[in-house]
Amino acid sequence: MFYRFLIYIRKPSNALWVIPSAGALLAVLIVFSASWVSALVPSESLPQIDKETVEGLLDVIASSMLAVSTFSLSIMVSAFASASNSATPRAIELVMGDDNTRMAIASFISAFIFAIIAKVALGIGYYGHNGLFALFVSTILVMLYLIVTLIRWVSTLSQLGRLENTLTKIQTAAEASLLAYRNDHNMGARWTSTVDALAYPLYAERSGYITHIDMASLQQQAEENDWYIHIAVRPGAMIMPDTVLAYVNLQPEQYAKEFEKHPALCLSDCFVMDASRTYEQDPAWGVIVLSEAAQRALSPAVNDPGTSIRVMSALLHLFVDTIPTKEQLDSIKNYDRLSIVEMNCGEWVEEGFLPIARDGATSVEVGLVMQKVLAGIARNAPETAMRSAARRVAILARERFVSSLLYESDKQKVLSKHEELFANS
């Protein structure tokens, strides 16, 4: 349950209200804690501050932050629409997750709440001599923080929602997921024995996509019940009610229990499902979303082959340069009662490049760059399956471009480039 709560909180669409709520609570705490100074500092030992001075500062914050918050929210909505139209609707989640945006909006809303509550407390005479000075200092600090936040917010606004910024966010999310995969292909699962013929099959409760698997909880349940569990799905898999999520090697006395009342049913909570895929444990999703951005750029309405070339360069970086460090390799988990189905990472190359080849088959520039990128993956990718897939996709892409290009000279360019790069493959 706690694992699901953490996922819920980390989801960008939910985090939009979490941070402002926390900021609002902090603002309330600051307002009321200002009066505690009187109990800590001797009476009237602090400088005298006019009540009107503090009220004037609070008026400035209250009036300006309401307008800035409204403006910022409208800018954020526009950025979501821009990311959806210029890249892909699947990128909106990452734009929502922009830390600078969330912190800026949370700061503006929190400052507005701070000013309103402080004005009310000031009006009812809540503060004494020392408390008024503490509120004045707090207000000055809030204003200084808002100035810094506004400057950073202006810098963020110059990039938020732009295509390049959106592509970078997608690439960063995909890189983090791929790095986790290469750090530990099996998500910490170390059990290598076979599944019993009578192993208990744990079925999905509904249709959707697997977004997260709580490996730690599965290991804990397996240890407590003396089970061994083979996980039959990976994050990103589409599941249905007849899909087996896992096979559980039980103790002999547990095989006779009715399926509807079986203790292994509790394992279902360890598989988080949703209507759409997410980036965190699903490297293929980042590749697919990048490919979607390239496909949109190649549509007749946009006709921007440069963006598709930018995406292919990003895919090359992902597949070739995303290598875990020694420190990351030393931090892998050890779930000795779990095993998991193998991931076919060669499919990622197909999912990333074949749609681009389909939609960009009439552009010789796209065809030439694709052959170069696939050759780089075929020579340098760490996984054998990925290298083999790159060679296979290069042949399919070559055939697609040769059959779609109108001019013979363009066809010969693609054929010659493929022969040059893959002659020894």
Coordinates of C-alpha atoms in Angstrom, one line a residue:
M1 CA 0.0 0.0 0.0
F2 CA 2.8 2.4 0.9
Y3 CA 4.5 1.6 -2.4
R4 CA 1.4 2.5 -4.3
F5 CA 1.1 5.7 -2.3
L6 CA 4.7 6.7 -3.3
I7 CA 3.9 6.1 -6.9
Y8 CA 0.8 8.2 -6.6
I9 CA 2.7 11.1 -5.1
R10 CA 5.5 10.9 -7.6
K11 CA 3.1 11.0 -10.5
P12 CA 3.5 14.5 -12.1
S13 CA -0.3 15.1 -12.5
N14 CA -0.7 14.5 -8.7
A15 CA 2.5 16.3 -7.6
L16 CA 1.0 19.5 -9.0
W17 CA -1.1 19.8 -5.9
V18 CA 1.2 18.1 -3.4
I19 CA 3.9 20.7 -3.5
P20 CA 1.6 23.8 -3.3
S21 CA -0.2 22.1 -0.4
A22 CA 3.0 21.6 1.5
G23 CA 4.0 25.1 0.8
A24 CA 0.7 26.4 2.1
L25 CA 1.2 24.5 5.3
L26 CA 4.7 25.9 5.7
A27 CA 3.3 29.4 5.1
V28 CA 0.7 29.0 7.8
L29 CA 3.4 27.7 10.2
I30 CA 5.7 30.7 9.5
V31 CA 2.8 33.1 10.2
F32 CA 1.8 31.7 13.5
S33 CA 5.4 30.9 14.7
A34 CA 6.3 34.5 14.4
S35 CA 4.5 35.2 17.6
W36 CA 6.6 32.6 19.5
V37 CA 9.5 35.0 19.4
S38 CA 8.0 36.9 22.3
A39 CA 8.5 33.8 24.5
L40 CA 12.1 33.3 23.4
V41 CA 13.4 36.9 23.4
P42 CA 13.1 39.5 26.2
S43 CA 10.1 41.8 25.8
E44 CA 10.8 44.9 23.5
S45 CA 14.5 43.9 23.0
L46 CA 14.0 43.9 19.3
P47 CA 13.7 47.0 17.1
Q48 CA 10.3 48.7 16.8
I49 CA 8.5 48.1 13.5
D50 CA 5.5 50.1 12.4
K51 CA 2.4 48.0 11.8
E52 CA 1.7 50.0 8.6
T53 CA 5.1 49.0 7.2
V54 CA 4.4 45.3 7.5
E55 CA 0.9 45.7 6.2
G56 CA 2.2 47.5 3.1
L57 CA 4.6 44.7 2.4
L58 CA 1.9 42.1 2.8
D59 CA -0.4 44.1 0.5
V60 CA 2.2 44.0 -2.2
I61 CA 2.7 40.2 -1.8
A62 CA -1.0 39.4 -1.7
S63 CA -2.0 41.5 -4.7
S64 CA 1.0 40.6 -6.9
M65 CA 1.2 36.9 -6.1
L66 CA -2.5 36.3 -7.0
A67 CA -1.9 37.8 -10.4
V68 CA 1.4 36.0 -10.9
S69 CA -0.1 32.6 -9.8
T70 CA -3.0 33.0 -12.3
F71 CA -0.6 34.0 -15.1
S72 CA 1.8 31.1 -14.3
L73 CA -1.1 28.6 -14.4
S74 CA -2.2 29.9 -17.8
I75 CA 1.4 29.6 -19.1
M76 CA 1.7 26.1 -17.7
V77 CA -1.5 25.0 -19.5
S78 CA -0.2 26.6 -22.7
A79 CA 3.0 24.7 -22.3
F80 CA 1.1 21.4 -22.0
A81 CA -0.7 22.2 -25.2
S82 CA 2.5 23.1 -27.0
A83 CA 4.2 19.9 -25.9
S84 CA 1.3 17.9 -27.1
N85 CA 1.1 19.6 -30.5
S86 CA 4.8 19.9 -31.2
A87 CA 6.0 16.5 -29.9
T88 CA 3.4 14.0 -28.6
P89 CA 0.6 14.0 -26.1
R90 CA 2.6 11.3 -24.2
A91 CA 5.1 14.0 -23.3
I92 CA 2.7 16.1 -21.3
E93 CA 3.4 14.1 -18.1
L94 CA 7.1 15.0 -18.3
V95 CA 6.3 18.7 -18.8
M96 CA 4.0 18.5 -15.8
G97 CA 6.9 17.1 -13.9
D98 CA 9.2 20.0 -14.5
D99 CA 10.7 20.9 -11.1
N100 CA 11.2 24.6 -11.7
T101 CA 7.6 25.0 -12.8
R102 CA 6.1 23.1 -9.9
M103 CA 8.3 25.0 -7.4
A104 CA 7.5 28.4 -8.9
I105 CA 3.8 27.9 -8.8
A106 CA 4.0 26.4 -5.3
S107 CA 6.0 29.4 -4.2
F108 CA 3.6 31.9 -5.6
I109 CA 0.5 30.3 -4.1
S110 CA 2.2 29.8 -0.8
A111 CA 3.3 33.4 -0.7
F112 CA -0.2 34.5 -1.4
I113 CA -1.6 32.4 1.5
F114 CA 1.2 33.7 3.7
A115 CA 0.2 37.3 3.0
I116 CA -3.5 36.8 3.5
I117 CA -3.2 34.9 6.8
A118 CA -0.5 37.3 8.1
K119 CA -2.8 40.3 7.3
V120 CA -5.7 38.7 9.2
A121 CA -3.4 37.9 12.2
L122 CA -2.1 41.4 12.1
G123 CA -5.5 42.9 12.0
I124 CA -6.7 41.0 15.1
G125 CA -3.6 42.0 17.1
Y126 CA -2.1 38.6 17.2
Y127 CA 1.5 39.9 17.3
G128 CA 3.2 41.7 20.1
H129 CA 6.3 43.9 19.9
N130 CA 8.8 41.1 19.2
G131 CA 6.3 39.1 17.1
L132 CA 5.8 42.1 14.8
F133 CA 9.5 42.3 14.2
A134 CA 9.7 38.6 13.5
L135 CA 6.8 38.9 11.0
F136 CA 8.6 41.8 9.3
V137 CA 11.8 39.7 8.9
S138 CA 9.8 36.8 7.7
T139 CA 8.1 39.0 5.1
I140 CA 11.4 40.4 3.9
L141 CA 12.8 36.9 3.5
V142 CA 9.7 35.8 1.6
M143 CA 10.1 38.7 -0.8
L144 CA 13.7 37.9 -1.4
Y145 CA 12.9 34.3 -2.1
L146 CA 10.1 35.4 -4.5
I147 CA 12.5 37.7 -6.4
V148 CA 14.9 34.7 -6.9
T149 CA 12.0 32.5 -7.9
L150 CA 10.7 35.0 -10.4
I151 CA 14.1 35.3 -12.0
R152 CA 14.4 31.5 -12.3
W153 CA 10.7 31.4 -13.5
V154 CA 11.5 33.8 -16.4
S155 CA 14.3 31.5 -17.5
T156 CA 12.0 28.5 -17.3
L157 CA 9.3 30.2 -19.3
S158 CA 11.8 30.8 -22.2
Q159 CA 12.1 27.0 -22.6
L160 CA 8.9 25.4 -21.2
G161 CA 6.9 23.7 -23.9
R162 CA 9.4 24.2 -26.7
L163 CA 10.1 21.2 -28.8
E164 CA 13.8 20.9 -27.9
N165 CA 13.0 21.1 -24.2
T166 CA 10.3 18.5 -24.5
L167 CA 12.6 16.1 -26.4
T168 CA 15.3 16.6 -23.8
K169 CA 12.8 15.7 -21.1
I170 CA 11.7 12.5 -22.9
Q171 CA 15.4 11.6 -23.5
T172 CA 16.3 12.1 -19.9
A173 CA 13.4 10.0 -18.7
A174 CA 14.2 7.2 -21.1
E175 CA 17.9 7.4 -20.2
A176 CA 17.1 6.9 -16.5
S177 CA 14.9 3.9 -17.2
L178 CA 17.5 2.3 -19.6
L179 CA 20.2 3.0 -17.1
A180 CA 18.3 1.1 -14.4
Y181 CA 17.8 -1.8 -16.8
R182 CA 21.4 -2.0 -17.7
N183 CA 22.4 -1.7 -14.1
D184 CA 20.4 -4.9 -13.4
H185 CA 18.5 -6.6 -16.3
N186 CA 16.4 -8.6 -13.9
M187 CA 15.4 -5.9 -11.4
G188 CA 17.3 -7.7 -8.6
A189 CA 15.7 -11.1 -9.2
R190 CA 18.3 -13.8 -8.6
W191 CA 16.4 -17.1 -8.3
T192 CA 17.5 -19.4 -11.2
S193 CA 15.6 -22.7 -10.6
T194 CA 12.7 -23.9 -12.6
V195 CA 9.0 -23.3 -11.9
D196 CA 7.0 -26.3 -10.6
A197 CA 4.5 -27.9 -13.0
L198 CA 1.8 -27.3 -10.4
A199 CA 2.9 -23.8 -9.5
Y200 CA 0.1 -21.4 -8.6
P201 CA -0.7 -19.0 -11.5
L202 CA -1.5 -15.5 -10.3
Y203 CA -3.9 -13.9 -12.8
A204 CA -4.4 -10.2 -13.5
E205 CA -7.5 -8.7 -11.9
R206 CA -8.3 -6.4 -14.8
S207 CA -6.9 -5.2 -18.2
G208 CA -4.4 -2.4 -18.6
Y209 CA -0.6 -1.9 -18.5
I210 CA 1.8 -3.0 -15.8
T211 CA 3.5 0.2 -14.7
H212 CA 5.5 -0.9 -11.6
I213 CA 6.4 -4.1 -9.9
D214 CA 7.2 -4.0 -6.2
M215 CA 10.0 -6.4 -6.1
A216 CA 10.8 -5.8 -2.4
S217 CA 7.3 -6.7 -1.3
L218 CA 7.3 -9.8 -3.5
Q219 CA 10.6 -10.9 -1.9
Q220 CA 9.2 -10.3 1.6
Q221 CA 6.0 -12.3 0.9
A222 CA 8.1 -15.1 -0.5
E223 CA 10.4 -15.2 2.5
E224 CA 7.5 -15.1 5.0
N225 CA 5.6 -18.0 3.3
D226 CA 8.6 -19.9 2.0
W227 CA 7.7 -19.4 -1.6
Y228 CA 9.6 -19.0 -4.8
I229 CA 8.1 -16.7 -7.4
H230 CA 8.6 -16.4 -11.2
I231 CA 7.3 -13.1 -12.5
A232 CA 5.9 -13.6 -16.0
V233 CA 5.5 -10.0 -17.0
R234 CA 7.6 -6.8 -17.3
P235 CA 6.6 -3.2 -16.7
G236 CA 5.0 -2.0 -20.0
A237 CA 3.3 -5.3 -20.7
M238 CA -0.4 -5.1 -21.8
I239 CA -2.4 -7.4 -19.6
M240 CA -5.9 -8.9 -19.6
P241 CA -7.9 -10.8 -17.0
D242 CA -6.5 -14.1 -18.3
T243 CA -2.9 -12.9 -18.3
V244 CA -0.7 -14.7 -15.7
L245 CA 1.3 -12.2 -13.7
A246 CA 3.4 -14.7 -11.8
Y247 CA 3.9 -18.4 -11.0
V248 CA 4.3 -19.2 -7.3
N249 CA 6.1 -22.4 -6.2
L250 CA 4.2 -23.2 -3.0
Q251 CA 4.7 -25.5 -0.1
P252 CA 3.0 -29.0 -0.6
E253 CA 0.2 -28.3 1.9
Q254 CA -0.8 -25.1 0.1
Y255 CA -1.5 -26.7 -3.3
A256 CA -4.9 -28.0 -2.0
K257 CA -6.3 -24.6 -1.1
E258 CA -9.0 -23.1 -3.3
F259 CA -7.8 -20.6 -5.8
E260 CA -10.4 -18.0 -4.7
K261 CA -9.1 -18.1 -1.1
H262 CA -5.5 -18.8 -1.8
P263 CA -2.9 -16.9 0.3
A264 CA -0.9 -16.1 -2.9
L265 CA -3.7 -13.7 -4.0
C266 CA -2.1 -11.1 -1.8
L267 CA 0.7 -10.8 -4.4
S268 CA -1.6 -9.0 -6.8
D269 CA -1.0 -5.8 -4.8
C270 CA 2.6 -5.9 -5.8
F271 CA 1.7 -5.4 -9.5
V272 CA 0.7 -1.8 -10.2
M273 CA -1.6 -1.4 -13.2
D274 CA -2.8 1.7 -15.1
A275 CA -4.5 2.7 -18.3
S276 CA -1.3 4.0 -19.8
R277 CA 2.4 3.2 -19.6
T278 CA 5.0 5.1 -17.5
Y279 CA 8.7 5.8 -17.9
E280 CA 10.2 4.7 -14.6
Q281 CA 10.5 0.9 -15.0
D282 CA 9.7 0.7 -18.7
P283 CA 12.7 1.6 -21.0
A284 CA 10.7 0.8 -24.1
W285 CA 8.2 3.5 -23.4
G286 CA 10.7 6.3 -23.6
V287 CA 11.9 4.9 -26.9
I288 CA 8.3 4.8 -28.3
V289 CA 7.5 8.3 -27.2
L290 CA 10.7 9.7 -28.8
S291 CA 9.7 7.8 -32.0
E292 CA 6.2 9.3 -31.8
A293 CA 7.8 12.8 -31.8
A294 CA 9.7 12.0 -34.9
Q295 CA 6.6 10.6 -36.6
R296 CA 4.7 13.8 -35.9
A297 CA 7.5 15.8 -37.3
L298 CA 7.5 13.7 -40.5
S299 CA 3.7 14.2 -41.1
P300 CA 2.7 16.2 -44.2
A301 CA 1.3 18.9 -42.0
V302 CA 4.6 19.5 -40.2
N303 CA 7.2 18.3 -42.7
D304 CA 10.2 18.7 -40.3
P305 CA 12.8 16.0 -41.1
G306 CA 15.3 17.8 -38.9
T307 CA 13.4 16.8 -35.8
S308 CA 13.3 13.2 -36.8
I309 CA 17.1 13.3 -37.3
R310 CA 17.4 14.9 -33.8
V311 CA 15.3 12.0 -32.4
M312 CA 17.4 9.4 -34.1
S313 CA 20.6 11.0 -32.6
A314 CA 18.9 10.8 -29.2
L315 CA 18.1 7.1 -29.7
L316 CA 21.8 6.5 -30.7
H317 CA 22.9 8.1 -27.5
L318 CA 20.4 6.1 -25.4
F319 CA 21.4 2.7 -26.9
V320 CA 25.1 3.3 -27.0
D321 CA 26.2 5.8 -24.4
T322 CA 23.8 5.0 -21.5
I323 CA 26.2 2.8 -19.4
P324 CA 25.9 2.4 -15.6
T325 CA 28.9 3.5 -13.5
K326 CA 30.7 1.2 -11.1
E327 CA 29.0 2.8 -8.1
Q328 CA 25.6 2.0 -9.7
L329 CA 26.6 -1.6 -10.4
D330 CA 27.6 -2.0 -6.7
S331 CA 24.1 -0.9 -5.5
I332 CA 22.1 -3.7 -7.2
K333 CA 19.5 -5.6 -5.1
N334 CA 19.5 -9.3 -4.3
Y335 CA 16.0 -10.9 -4.4
D336 CA 17.0 -14.6 -4.1
R337 CA 13.4 -15.9 -4.2
L338 CA 12.3 -14.1 -7.3
S339 CA 12.9 -14.7 -11.0
I340 CA 11.6 -12.6 -13.9
V341 CA 10.9 -13.2 -17.6
E342 CA 13.7 -12.0 -19.9
M343 CA 13.4 -8.7 -21.7
N344 CA 14.0 -8.6 -25.5
C345 CA 15.8 -5.3 -25.8
G346 CA 16.1 -5.9 -29.6
E347 CA 12.5 -4.9 -29.9
W348 CA 13.3 -1.4 -28.7
V349 CA 15.3 -0.8 -31.9
E350 CA 12.4 -1.9 -34.0
E351 CA 9.9 0.2 -32.0
G352 CA 12.1 3.2 -32.3
F353 CA 13.2 3.1 -35.9
L354 CA 10.6 1.2 -38.0
P355 CA 7.8 3.8 -37.5
I356 CA 10.3 6.6 -38.5
A357 CA 11.3 4.6 -41.6
R358 CA 7.7 4.2 -42.5
D359 CA 6.7 7.9 -42.2
G360 CA 10.0 9.3 -43.5
A361 CA 10.5 6.9 -46.4
T362 CA 10.3 9.7 -48.9
S363 CA 13.1 11.7 -47.4
V364 CA 16.6 10.7 -48.5
E365 CA 18.2 12.7 -45.6
V366 CA 16.2 10.7 -43.0
G367 CA 17.2 7.4 -44.8
L368 CA 20.9 8.2 -44.8
V369 CA 21.0 9.3 -41.2
M370 CA 19.0 6.2 -40.1
Q371 CA 21.6 4.0 -41.8
K372 CA 24.4 5.8 -39.9
V373 CA 22.6 5.6 -36.6
L374 CA 21.7 1.9 -36.9
A375 CA 25.3 1.1 -37.9
G376 CA 26.5 2.9 -34.8
I377 CA 24.1 0.8 -32.7
A378 CA 25.1 -2.4 -34.5
R379 CA 28.8 -1.8 -33.7
N380 CA 28.6 -0.3 -30.2
A381 CA 25.4 -1.3 -28.3
P382 CA 26.2 -3.5 -25.2
E383 CA 23.5 -6.1 -25.8
T384 CA 23.9 -8.7 -28.6
A385 CA 20.1 -8.7 -29.2
M386 CA 20.2 -4.9 -29.8
R387 CA 23.2 -5.2 -32.2
S388 CA 21.4 -7.9 -34.2
A389 CA 18.2 -6.0 -34.2
A390 CA 20.0 -2.9 -35.5
R391 CA 21.4 -4.8 -38.5
R392 CA 18.0 -6.3 -39.2
V393 CA 16.2 -3.0 -39.0
A394 CA 18.8 -1.4 -41.2
I395 CA 17.9 -3.9 -44.0
L396 CA 14.2 -3.3 -43.5
A397 CA 14.7 0.4 -43.6
R398 CA 16.8 0.2 -46.7
E399 CA 14.1 -1.7 -48.5
R400 CA 11.4 0.8 -47.3
F401 CA 13.4 3.8 -48.5
V402 CA 14.4 2.3 -51.9
S403 CA 10.7 1.4 -52.6
S404 CA 9.4 4.9 -51.6
L405 CA 12.0 7.3 -53.0
L406 CA 11.1 8.8 -56.3
Y407 CA 14.5 9.5 -57.8
E408 CA 17.0 6.8 -58.7
S409 CA 19.9 8.9 -57.5
D410 CA 18.3 9.0 -54.0
K411 CA 17.8 5.3 -54.0
Q412 CA 21.5 4.7 -54.9
K413 CA 22.6 7.0 -52.1
V414 CA 20.7 4.9 -49.5
L415 CA 21.9 1.6 -51.1
S416 CA 25.5 2.8 -51.2
K417 CA 25.4 4.1 -47.6
H418 CA 24.0 0.8 -46.3
E419 CA 26.6 -1.2 -48.3
E420 CA 29.4 1.0 -46.9
L421 CA 28.3 0.7 -43.3
F422 CA 27.1 -2.9 -43.2
A423 CA 29.4 -4.6 -45.7
N424 CA 31.2 -6.6 -43.1
S425 CA 28.1 -7.4 -41.0

